[in-house]
Coordinates of C-alpha atoms in Angstrom, one line a residue:
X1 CA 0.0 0.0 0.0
X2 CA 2.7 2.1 1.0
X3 CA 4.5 1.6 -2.6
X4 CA 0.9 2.6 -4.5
X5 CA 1.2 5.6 -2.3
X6 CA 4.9 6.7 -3.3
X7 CA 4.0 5.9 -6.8
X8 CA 1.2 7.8 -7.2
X9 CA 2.6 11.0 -6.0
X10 CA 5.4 10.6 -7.9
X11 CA 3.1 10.5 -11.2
X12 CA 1.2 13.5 -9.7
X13 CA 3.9 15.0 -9.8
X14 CA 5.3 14.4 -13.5
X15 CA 1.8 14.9 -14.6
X16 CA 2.0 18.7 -12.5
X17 CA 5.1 19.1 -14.9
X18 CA 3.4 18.2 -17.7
X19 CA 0.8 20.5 -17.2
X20 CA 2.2 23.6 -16.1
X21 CA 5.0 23.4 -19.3
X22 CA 3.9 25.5 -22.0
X23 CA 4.4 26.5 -25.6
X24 CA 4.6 30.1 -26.5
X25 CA 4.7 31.3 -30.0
X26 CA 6.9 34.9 -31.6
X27 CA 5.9 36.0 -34.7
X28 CA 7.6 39.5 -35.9
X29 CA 5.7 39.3 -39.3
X30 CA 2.3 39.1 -37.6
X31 CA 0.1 42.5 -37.6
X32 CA -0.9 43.5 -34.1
X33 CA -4.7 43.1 -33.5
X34 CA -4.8 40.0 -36.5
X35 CA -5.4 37.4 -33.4
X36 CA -5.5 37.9 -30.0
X37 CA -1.4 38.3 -29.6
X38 CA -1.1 36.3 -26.4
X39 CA 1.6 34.2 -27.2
X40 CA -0.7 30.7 -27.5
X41 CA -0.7 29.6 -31.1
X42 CA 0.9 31.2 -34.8
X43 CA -2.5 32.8 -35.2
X44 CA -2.5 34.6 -31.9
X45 CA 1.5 35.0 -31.8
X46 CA 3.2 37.8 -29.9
X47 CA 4.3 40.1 -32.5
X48 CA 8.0 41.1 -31.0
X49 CA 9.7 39.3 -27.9
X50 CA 9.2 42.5 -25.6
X51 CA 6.0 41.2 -25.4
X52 CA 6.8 37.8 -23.7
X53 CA 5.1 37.3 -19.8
X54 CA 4.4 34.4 -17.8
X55 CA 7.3 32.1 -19.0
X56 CA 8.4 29.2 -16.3
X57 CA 11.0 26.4 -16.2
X58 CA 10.1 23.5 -18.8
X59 CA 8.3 26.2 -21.6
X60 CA 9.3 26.6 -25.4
X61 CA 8.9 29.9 -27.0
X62 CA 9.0 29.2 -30.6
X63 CA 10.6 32.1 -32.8
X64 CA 9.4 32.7 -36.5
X65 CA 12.3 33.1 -39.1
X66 CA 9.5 33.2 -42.0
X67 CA 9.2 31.0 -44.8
X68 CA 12.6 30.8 -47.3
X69 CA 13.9 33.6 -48.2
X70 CA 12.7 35.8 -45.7
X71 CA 14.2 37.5 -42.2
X72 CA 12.4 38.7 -39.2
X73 CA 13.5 41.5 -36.9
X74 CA 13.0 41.3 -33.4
X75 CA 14.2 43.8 -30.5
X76 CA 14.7 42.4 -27.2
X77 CA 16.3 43.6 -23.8
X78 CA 18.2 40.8 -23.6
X79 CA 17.6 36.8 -22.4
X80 CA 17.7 35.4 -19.5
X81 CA 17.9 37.2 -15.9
X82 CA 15.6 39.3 -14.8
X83 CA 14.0 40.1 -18.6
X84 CA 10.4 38.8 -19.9
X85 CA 12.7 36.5 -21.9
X86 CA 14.1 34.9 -18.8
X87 CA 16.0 31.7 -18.0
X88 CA 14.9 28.5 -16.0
X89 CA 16.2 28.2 -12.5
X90 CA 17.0 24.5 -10.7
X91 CA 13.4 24.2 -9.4
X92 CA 11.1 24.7 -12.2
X93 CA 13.7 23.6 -15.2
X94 CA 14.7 24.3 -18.6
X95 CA 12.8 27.2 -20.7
X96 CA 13.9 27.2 -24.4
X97 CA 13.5 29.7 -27.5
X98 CA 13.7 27.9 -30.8
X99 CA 13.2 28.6 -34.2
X100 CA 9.7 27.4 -35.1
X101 CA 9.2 23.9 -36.8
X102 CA 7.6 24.1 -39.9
X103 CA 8.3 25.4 -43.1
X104 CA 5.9 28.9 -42.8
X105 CA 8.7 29.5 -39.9
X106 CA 11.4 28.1 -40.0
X107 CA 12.9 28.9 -43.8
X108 CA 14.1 32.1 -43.5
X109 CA 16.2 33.4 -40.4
X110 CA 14.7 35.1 -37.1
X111 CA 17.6 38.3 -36.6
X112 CA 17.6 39.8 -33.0
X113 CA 19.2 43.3 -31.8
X114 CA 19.7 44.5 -28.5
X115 CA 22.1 47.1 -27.0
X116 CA 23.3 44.9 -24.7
X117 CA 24.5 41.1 -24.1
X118 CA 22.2 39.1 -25.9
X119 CA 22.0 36.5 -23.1
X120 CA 22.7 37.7 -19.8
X121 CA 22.7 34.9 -17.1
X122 CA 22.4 31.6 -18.9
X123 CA 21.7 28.6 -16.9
X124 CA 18.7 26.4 -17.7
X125 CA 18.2 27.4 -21.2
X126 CA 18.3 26.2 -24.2
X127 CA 18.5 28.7 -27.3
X128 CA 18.7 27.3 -30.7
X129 CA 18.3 27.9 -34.4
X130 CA 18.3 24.3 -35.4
X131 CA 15.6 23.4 -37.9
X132 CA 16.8 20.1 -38.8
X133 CA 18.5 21.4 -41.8
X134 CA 21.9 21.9 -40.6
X135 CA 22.1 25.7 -41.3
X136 CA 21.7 28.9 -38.5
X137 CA 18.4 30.0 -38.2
X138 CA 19.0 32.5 -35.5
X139 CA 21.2 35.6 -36.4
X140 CA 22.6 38.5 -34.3
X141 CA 22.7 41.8 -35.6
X142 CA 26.1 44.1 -34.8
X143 CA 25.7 44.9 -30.8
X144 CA 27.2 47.4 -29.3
X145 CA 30.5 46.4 -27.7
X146 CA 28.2 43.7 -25.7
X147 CA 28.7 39.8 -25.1
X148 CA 26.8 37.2 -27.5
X149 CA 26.5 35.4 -24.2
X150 CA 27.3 36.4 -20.6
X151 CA 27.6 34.7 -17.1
X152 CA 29.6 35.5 -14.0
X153 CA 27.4 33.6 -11.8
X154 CA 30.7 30.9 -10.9
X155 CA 28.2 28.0 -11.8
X156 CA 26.6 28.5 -15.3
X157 CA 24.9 24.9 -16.2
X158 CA 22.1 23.3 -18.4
X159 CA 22.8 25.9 -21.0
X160 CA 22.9 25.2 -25.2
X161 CA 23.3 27.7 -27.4
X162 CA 23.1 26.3 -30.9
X163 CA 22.8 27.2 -34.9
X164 CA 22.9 30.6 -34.5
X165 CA 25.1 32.8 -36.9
X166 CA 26.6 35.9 -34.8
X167 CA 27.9 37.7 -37.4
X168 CA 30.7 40.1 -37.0
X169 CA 31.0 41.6 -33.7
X170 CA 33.0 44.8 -32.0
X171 CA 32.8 42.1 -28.5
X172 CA 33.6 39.0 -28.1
X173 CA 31.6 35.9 -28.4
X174 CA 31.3 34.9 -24.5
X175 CA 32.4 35.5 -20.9
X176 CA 31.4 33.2 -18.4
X177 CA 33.6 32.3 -15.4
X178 CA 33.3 28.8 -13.4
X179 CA 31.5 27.0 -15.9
X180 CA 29.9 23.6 -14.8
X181 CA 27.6 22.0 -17.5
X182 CA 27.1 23.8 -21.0
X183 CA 27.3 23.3 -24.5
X184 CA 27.9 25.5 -28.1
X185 CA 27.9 24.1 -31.3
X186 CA 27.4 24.8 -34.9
X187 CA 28.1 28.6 -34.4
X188 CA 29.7 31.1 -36.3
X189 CA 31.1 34.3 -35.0
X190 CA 33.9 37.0 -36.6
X191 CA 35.5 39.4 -34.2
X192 CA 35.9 43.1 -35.5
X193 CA 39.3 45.2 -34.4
X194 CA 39.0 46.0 -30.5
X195 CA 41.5 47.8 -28.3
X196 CA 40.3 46.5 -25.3
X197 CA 39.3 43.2 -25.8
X198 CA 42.1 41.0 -27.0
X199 CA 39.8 37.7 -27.4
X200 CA 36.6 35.9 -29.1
X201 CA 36.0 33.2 -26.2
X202 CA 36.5 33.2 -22.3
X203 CA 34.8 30.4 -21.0
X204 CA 36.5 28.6 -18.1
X205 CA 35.7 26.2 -16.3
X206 CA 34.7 25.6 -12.9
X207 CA 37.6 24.0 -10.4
X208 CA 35.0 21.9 -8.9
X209 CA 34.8 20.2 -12.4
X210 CA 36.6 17.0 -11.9
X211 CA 36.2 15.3 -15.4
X212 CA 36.2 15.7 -19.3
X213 CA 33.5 17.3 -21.4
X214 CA 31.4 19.1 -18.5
X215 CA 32.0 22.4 -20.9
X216 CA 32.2 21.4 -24.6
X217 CA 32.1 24.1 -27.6
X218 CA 32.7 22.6 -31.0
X219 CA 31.7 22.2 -34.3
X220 CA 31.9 25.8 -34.5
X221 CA 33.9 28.8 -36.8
X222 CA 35.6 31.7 -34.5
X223 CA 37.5 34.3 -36.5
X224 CA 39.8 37.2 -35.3
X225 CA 42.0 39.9 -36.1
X226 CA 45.9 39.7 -36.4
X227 CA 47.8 42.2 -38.1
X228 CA 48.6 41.5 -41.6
X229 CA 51.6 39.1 -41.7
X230 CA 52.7 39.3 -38.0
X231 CA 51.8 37.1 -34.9
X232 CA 50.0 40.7 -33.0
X233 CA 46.5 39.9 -32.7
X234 CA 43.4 38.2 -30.6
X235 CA 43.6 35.2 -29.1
X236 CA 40.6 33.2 -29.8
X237 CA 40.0 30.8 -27.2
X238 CA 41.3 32.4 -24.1
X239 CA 40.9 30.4 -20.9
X240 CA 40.4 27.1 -20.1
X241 CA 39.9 25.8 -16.5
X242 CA 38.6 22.7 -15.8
X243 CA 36.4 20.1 -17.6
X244 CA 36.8 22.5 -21.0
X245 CA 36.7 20.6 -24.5
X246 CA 37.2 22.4 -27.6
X247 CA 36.7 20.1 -30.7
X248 CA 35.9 20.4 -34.1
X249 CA 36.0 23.7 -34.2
X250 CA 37.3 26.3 -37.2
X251 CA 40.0 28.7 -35.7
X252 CA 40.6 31.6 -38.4
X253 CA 42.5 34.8 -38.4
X254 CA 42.2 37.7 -40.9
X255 CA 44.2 40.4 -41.9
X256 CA 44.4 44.0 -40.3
X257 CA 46.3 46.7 -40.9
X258 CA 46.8 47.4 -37.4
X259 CA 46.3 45.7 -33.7
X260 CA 45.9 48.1 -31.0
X261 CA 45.9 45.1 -28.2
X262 CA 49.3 44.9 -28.7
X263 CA 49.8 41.1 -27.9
X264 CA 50.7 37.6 -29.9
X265 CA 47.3 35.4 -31.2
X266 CA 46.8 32.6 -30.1
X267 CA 44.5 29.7 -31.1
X268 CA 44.0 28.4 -27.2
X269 CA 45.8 30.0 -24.4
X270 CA 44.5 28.4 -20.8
X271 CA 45.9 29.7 -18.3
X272 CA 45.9 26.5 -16.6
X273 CA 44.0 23.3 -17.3
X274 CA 42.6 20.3 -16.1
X275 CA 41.0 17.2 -17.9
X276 CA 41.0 20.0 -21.0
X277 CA 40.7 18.3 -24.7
X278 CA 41.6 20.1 -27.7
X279 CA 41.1 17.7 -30.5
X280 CA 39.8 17.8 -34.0
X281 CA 40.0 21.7 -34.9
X282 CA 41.6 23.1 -38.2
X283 CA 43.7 26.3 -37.0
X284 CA 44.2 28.9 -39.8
X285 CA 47.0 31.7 -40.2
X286 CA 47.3 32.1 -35.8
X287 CA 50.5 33.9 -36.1
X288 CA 51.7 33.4 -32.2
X289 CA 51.0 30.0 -30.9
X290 CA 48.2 27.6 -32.1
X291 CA 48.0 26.4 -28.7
X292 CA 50.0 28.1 -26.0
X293 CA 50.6 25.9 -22.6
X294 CA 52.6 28.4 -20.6
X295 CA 51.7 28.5 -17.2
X296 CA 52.2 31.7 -16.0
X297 CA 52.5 31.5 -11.9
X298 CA 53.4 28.9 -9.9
X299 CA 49.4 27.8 -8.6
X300 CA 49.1 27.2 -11.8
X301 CA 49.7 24.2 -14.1
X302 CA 48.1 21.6 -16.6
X303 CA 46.9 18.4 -15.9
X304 CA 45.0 15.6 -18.1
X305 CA 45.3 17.7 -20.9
X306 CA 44.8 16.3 -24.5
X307 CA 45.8 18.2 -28.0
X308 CA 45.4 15.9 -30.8
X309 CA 44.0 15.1 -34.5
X310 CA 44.1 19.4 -35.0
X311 CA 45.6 20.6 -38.4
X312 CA 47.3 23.7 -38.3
X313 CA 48.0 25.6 -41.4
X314 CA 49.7 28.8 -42.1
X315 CA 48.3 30.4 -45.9
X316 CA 51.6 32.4 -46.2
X317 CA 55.0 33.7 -44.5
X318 CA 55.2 35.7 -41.1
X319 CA 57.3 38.6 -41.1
X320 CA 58.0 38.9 -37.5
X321 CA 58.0 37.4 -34.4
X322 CA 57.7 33.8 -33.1
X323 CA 55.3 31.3 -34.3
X324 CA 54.5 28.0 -33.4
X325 CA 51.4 25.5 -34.0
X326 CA 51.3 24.5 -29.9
X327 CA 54.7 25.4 -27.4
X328 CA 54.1 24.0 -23.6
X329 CA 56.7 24.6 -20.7
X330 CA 56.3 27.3 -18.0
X331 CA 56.8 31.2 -17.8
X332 CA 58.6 31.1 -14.4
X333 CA 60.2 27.8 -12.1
X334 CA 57.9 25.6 -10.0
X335 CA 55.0 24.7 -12.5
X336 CA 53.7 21.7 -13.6
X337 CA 52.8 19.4 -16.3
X338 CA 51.2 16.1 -15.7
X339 CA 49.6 13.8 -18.3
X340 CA 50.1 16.4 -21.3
X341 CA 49.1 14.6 -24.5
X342 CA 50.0 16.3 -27.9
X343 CA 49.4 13.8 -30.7
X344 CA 48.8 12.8 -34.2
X345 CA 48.4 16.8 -35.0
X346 CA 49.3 17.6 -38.6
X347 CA 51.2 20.8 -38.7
X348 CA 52.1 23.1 -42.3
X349 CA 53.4 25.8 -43.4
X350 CA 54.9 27.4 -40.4
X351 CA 57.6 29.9 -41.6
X352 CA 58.7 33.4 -40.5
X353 CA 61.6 36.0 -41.0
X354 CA 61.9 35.0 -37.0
X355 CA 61.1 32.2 -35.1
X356 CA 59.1 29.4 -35.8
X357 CA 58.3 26.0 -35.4
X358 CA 56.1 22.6 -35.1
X359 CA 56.3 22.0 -31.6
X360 CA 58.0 23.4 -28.8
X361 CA 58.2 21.3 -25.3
X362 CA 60.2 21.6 -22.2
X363 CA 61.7 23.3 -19.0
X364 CA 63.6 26.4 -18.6
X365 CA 66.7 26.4 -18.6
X366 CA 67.6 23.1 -17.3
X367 CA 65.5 19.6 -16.2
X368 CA 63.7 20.4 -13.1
X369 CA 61.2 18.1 -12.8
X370 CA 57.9 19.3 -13.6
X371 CA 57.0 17.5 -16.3
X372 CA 55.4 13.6 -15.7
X373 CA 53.9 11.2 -17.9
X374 CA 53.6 13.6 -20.8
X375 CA 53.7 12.1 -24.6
X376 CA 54.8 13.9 -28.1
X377 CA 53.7 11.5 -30.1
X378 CA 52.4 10.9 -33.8
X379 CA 53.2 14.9 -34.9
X380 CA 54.1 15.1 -38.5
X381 CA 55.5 18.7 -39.3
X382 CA 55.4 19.5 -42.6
X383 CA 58.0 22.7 -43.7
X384 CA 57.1 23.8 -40.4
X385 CA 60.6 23.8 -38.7
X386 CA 61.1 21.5 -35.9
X387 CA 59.5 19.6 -33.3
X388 CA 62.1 19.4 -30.0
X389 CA 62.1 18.9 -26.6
X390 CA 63.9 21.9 -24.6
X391 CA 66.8 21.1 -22.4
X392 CA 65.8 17.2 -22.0
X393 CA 63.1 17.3 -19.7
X394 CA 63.2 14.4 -18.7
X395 CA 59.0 13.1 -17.5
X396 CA 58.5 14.1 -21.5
X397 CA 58.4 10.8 -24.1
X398 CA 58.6 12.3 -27.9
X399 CA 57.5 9.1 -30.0
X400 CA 57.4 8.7 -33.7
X401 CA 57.7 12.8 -34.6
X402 CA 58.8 12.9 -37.9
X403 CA 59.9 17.1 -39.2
X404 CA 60.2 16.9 -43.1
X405 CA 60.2 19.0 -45.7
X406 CA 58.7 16.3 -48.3
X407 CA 54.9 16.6 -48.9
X408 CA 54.7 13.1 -51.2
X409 CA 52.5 11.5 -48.1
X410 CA 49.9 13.6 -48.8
X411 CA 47.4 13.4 -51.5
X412 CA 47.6 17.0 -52.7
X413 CA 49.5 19.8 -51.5
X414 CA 50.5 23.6 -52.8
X415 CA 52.6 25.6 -50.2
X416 CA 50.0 27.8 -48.4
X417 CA 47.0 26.7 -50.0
X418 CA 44.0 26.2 -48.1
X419 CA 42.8 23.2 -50.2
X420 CA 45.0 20.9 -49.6
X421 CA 44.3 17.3 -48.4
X422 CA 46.3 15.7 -45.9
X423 CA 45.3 12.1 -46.3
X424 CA 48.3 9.9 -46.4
X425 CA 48.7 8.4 -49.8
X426 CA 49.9 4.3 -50.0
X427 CA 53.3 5.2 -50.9
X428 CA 53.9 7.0 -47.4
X429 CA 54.7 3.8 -45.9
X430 CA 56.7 5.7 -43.1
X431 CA 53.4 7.1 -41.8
X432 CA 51.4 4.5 -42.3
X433 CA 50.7 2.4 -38.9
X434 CA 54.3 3.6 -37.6
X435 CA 52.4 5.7 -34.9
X436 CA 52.5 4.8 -31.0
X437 CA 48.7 3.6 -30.3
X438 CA 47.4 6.1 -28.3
X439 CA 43.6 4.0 -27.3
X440 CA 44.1 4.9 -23.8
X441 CA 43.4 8.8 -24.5
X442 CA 41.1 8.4 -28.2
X443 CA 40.1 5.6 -30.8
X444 CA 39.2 7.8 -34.0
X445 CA 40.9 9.9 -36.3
X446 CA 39.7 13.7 -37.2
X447 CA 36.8 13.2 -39.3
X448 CA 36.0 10.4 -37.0
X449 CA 37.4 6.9 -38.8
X450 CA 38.6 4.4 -35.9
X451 CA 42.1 3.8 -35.4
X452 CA 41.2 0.5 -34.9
X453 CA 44.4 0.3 -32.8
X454 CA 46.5 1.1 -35.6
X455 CA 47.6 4.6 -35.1
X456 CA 49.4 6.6 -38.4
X457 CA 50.7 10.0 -38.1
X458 CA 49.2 13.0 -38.2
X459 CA 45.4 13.9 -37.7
X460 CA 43.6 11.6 -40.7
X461 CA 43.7 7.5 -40.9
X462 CA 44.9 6.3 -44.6
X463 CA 42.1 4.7 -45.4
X464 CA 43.3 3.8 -48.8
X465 CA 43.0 5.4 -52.6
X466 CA 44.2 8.6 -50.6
X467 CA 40.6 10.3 -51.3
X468 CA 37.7 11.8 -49.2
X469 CA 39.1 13.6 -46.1
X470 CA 39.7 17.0 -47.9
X471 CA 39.3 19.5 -45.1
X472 CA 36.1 22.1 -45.5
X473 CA 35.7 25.0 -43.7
X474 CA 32.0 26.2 -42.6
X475 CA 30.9 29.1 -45.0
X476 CA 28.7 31.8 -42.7
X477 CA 25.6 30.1 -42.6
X478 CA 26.0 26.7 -43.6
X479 CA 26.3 23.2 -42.9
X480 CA 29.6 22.8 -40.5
X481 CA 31.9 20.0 -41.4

């Protein structure tokens, strides 16, 4: 009897969730006074998102893009917080905004404005353009010097932003310190000259975060300024922390005239990081470091931190300064390095008037002991300089590097071209299933074919005739590969 009870409530309650979840509907193209305008069908749609009330955890607010071809304008405060447009909370749950599901909605694109952060405190939401076609059905108009998304709240979780094209920005894309559960994917954001802000992404982590992929951004294109031929620019992804993954992700620069922030780009630059994975990106024309590990105080360090299957590409020669695809050894004494993985990255083209290189590992000055159990293994560089470890660190294994400037193991390549394909051909029997197997950390190449415990080097698998793996880049608003 007692059982009946328990179970009974428990349904009461589901049901009670059930009921009180509710679908809203946003429809910038409908005339005010054609329906009733309360937000409960397309018929009666609210006609801008100012106009949302009443909105709890569990409700959808479906957004009208239009039918193909067209755009609809909305103006809103911002999400989340204390706007109409608000976020969930822990109690009631998860309220989404989504582009609307059929095809009078959800053809065209739904384009918000706002003069500040388009999302401002973000947990338990979900916002998303996806319409099942793979392309970005929400769009951001130019804000004004003001975060895509925001949150300082030290515990931002149950948040996915998704398929939504941010167009070019004066901000960048995201702030949000101490991170514990969210998610972005298929985004694509371009970062416009700043002097103050040096960076697209700042999303760490949480320290309470004690495992891989709590925080996972990927699939996505982030583009940034660097001054024309030089390594002065934005970094792109700027911190790390703990439990951050960054994978499949496009990582672009573009030419400027002139930086006014002064410092080198780089593609990644964590602070510090724990169980961090940076795997599967393309990294284009980052004239600093790809990926810079350099701890820069002694509370500081990396550990469980993976880097591989990225391609890193340079379309053309630096003129000053030092580049390098990833460099990882620490700033001052007394920092440390503990399960660093860099492996089976594929790294071209890396050439300046002053310093540059493949990969750059080790201590300074002399062995001191604070690197352990960290691998360099699988790296092709191709007339990319070298790929070393510094003063013979010992704690650092380097495994089946291989620094060339031959480009006959892959099936086409043209010095700085940004069509090449870097699937090994059958003649490069040196690379071919000469790699250390590296299962214990990942099982599958970049595009996803399995190892199948036979690791080559570099980021793709030969999986014979040499064909199929050439490397696309997103185009603004299209299907990300």
């Amino acid at each position: 009897m007692r059982t009946l009870k328990l179970f009974v409530a428990l349904l009461s309650t589901v049901l009670a969730a059930e009921i009180q979840a509710a679908t809203y509907y946003v429809n910038s193209a409908l005339i005010d006074g054609s329906g009733a305008n309360n937000g409960t069908s397309w018929a009666n749609a609210w006609t801008n998102l100012t106009r949302v009330t009443g909105l709890t955890g569990g409700d959808t607010v479906y957004i009208s893009g239009g039918a193909a071809g067209n755009t609809n304008d909305y103006t809103v405060s911002y999400f989340g917080n204390a706007s109409n447009c608000k976020n969930g909370t822990a109690g009631t749950g998860i309220i989404t905004y989504k582009i609307g599901q059929d095809s009078g909605h959800n053809g065209g694109v739904a384009r918000f404005t706002t003069t500040s952060s388009m999302i401002d405190t973000c947990s338990y939401m979900t916002f998303s353009g996806d319409a099942g076609d793979g392309l970005m059905h929400f769009e951001f108009a130019n804000t004004t010097n003001k975060y895509c998304f925001t949150d300082t709240s030290q515990g931002l979780t149950s948040f996915l932003f998704e398929y939504v094209n941010c167009g070019e920005q004066p901000a960048p894309f995201c702030r949000v310190q101490g991170g514990k559960d969210f998610e972005v994917r298929y985004v694509y954001y371009k970062k416009l000259v700043d002097p103050i802000l040096d960076h697209a992404v700042n999303a760490a982590g949480a320290s309470t975060n004690a495992s891989f992929d709590l925080i996972k951004i990927h699939h996505s294109t982030f583009i940034t300024p660097q001054q024309t031929n030089t390594g002065t620019g934005n970094d792109i992804l700027k911190s790390g922390g703990y439990g951050v993954s960054y994978y499949n992700n496009n990582l672009i620069t573009y030419p400027v005239p002139s930086d006014p922030t002064g410092q080198h780009a780089d593609g990644w630059q964590p602070g510090s990081a724990r169980y961090a994975k940076f795997y599967n990106n393309y990294v284009q024309d980052v004239g600093g470091y790809g990926v810079y590990l350099e701890a820069i105080s002694t509370s500081t360090g990396y550990y469980d931190t993976y880097i591989y299957n990225n391609v890193f590409v340079h379309t053309g020669q630096f003129t000053s300064g030092s580049t390098y695809a990833i460099t990882c050894g620490p700033k001052e004494p007394g920092m440390t390095f503990s399960n660093v993985v860099i492996a089976n990255n594929t790294i071209v083209d890396y050439t300046s008037t002053g310093s540059a290189g493949a990969i750059d590992i080790g201590d300074v000055g002399a062995d001191n002991g604070w690197f352990t159990n960290c691998i360099v293994a699988n790296n092709i560089a191709i007339n990319a300089g070298i790929i070393r470890e510094t003063d013979d660190a010992d704690g650092i294994a380097m495994l089946n590097n291989i620094a060339t400037n031959a480009t006959s193991m892959f099936t086409s390549y043209t010095l700085y071209s940004t069509n090449n394909n870097y699937q090994l051909v059958a003649g490069a029997t040196d690379y071919i299933g000469t790699g250390t197997n590296m299962s214990a950390f990942y099982t599958a190449d970049k595009i996803g074919v399995s190892w199948a415990g036979v690791y080559d080097l570099g980021a793709l698998k030969y999986v014979g005739g040499g064909g199929g793996s050439t490397l696309t880049r997103s185009i603004r608003n299209g299907t990300q590969t």
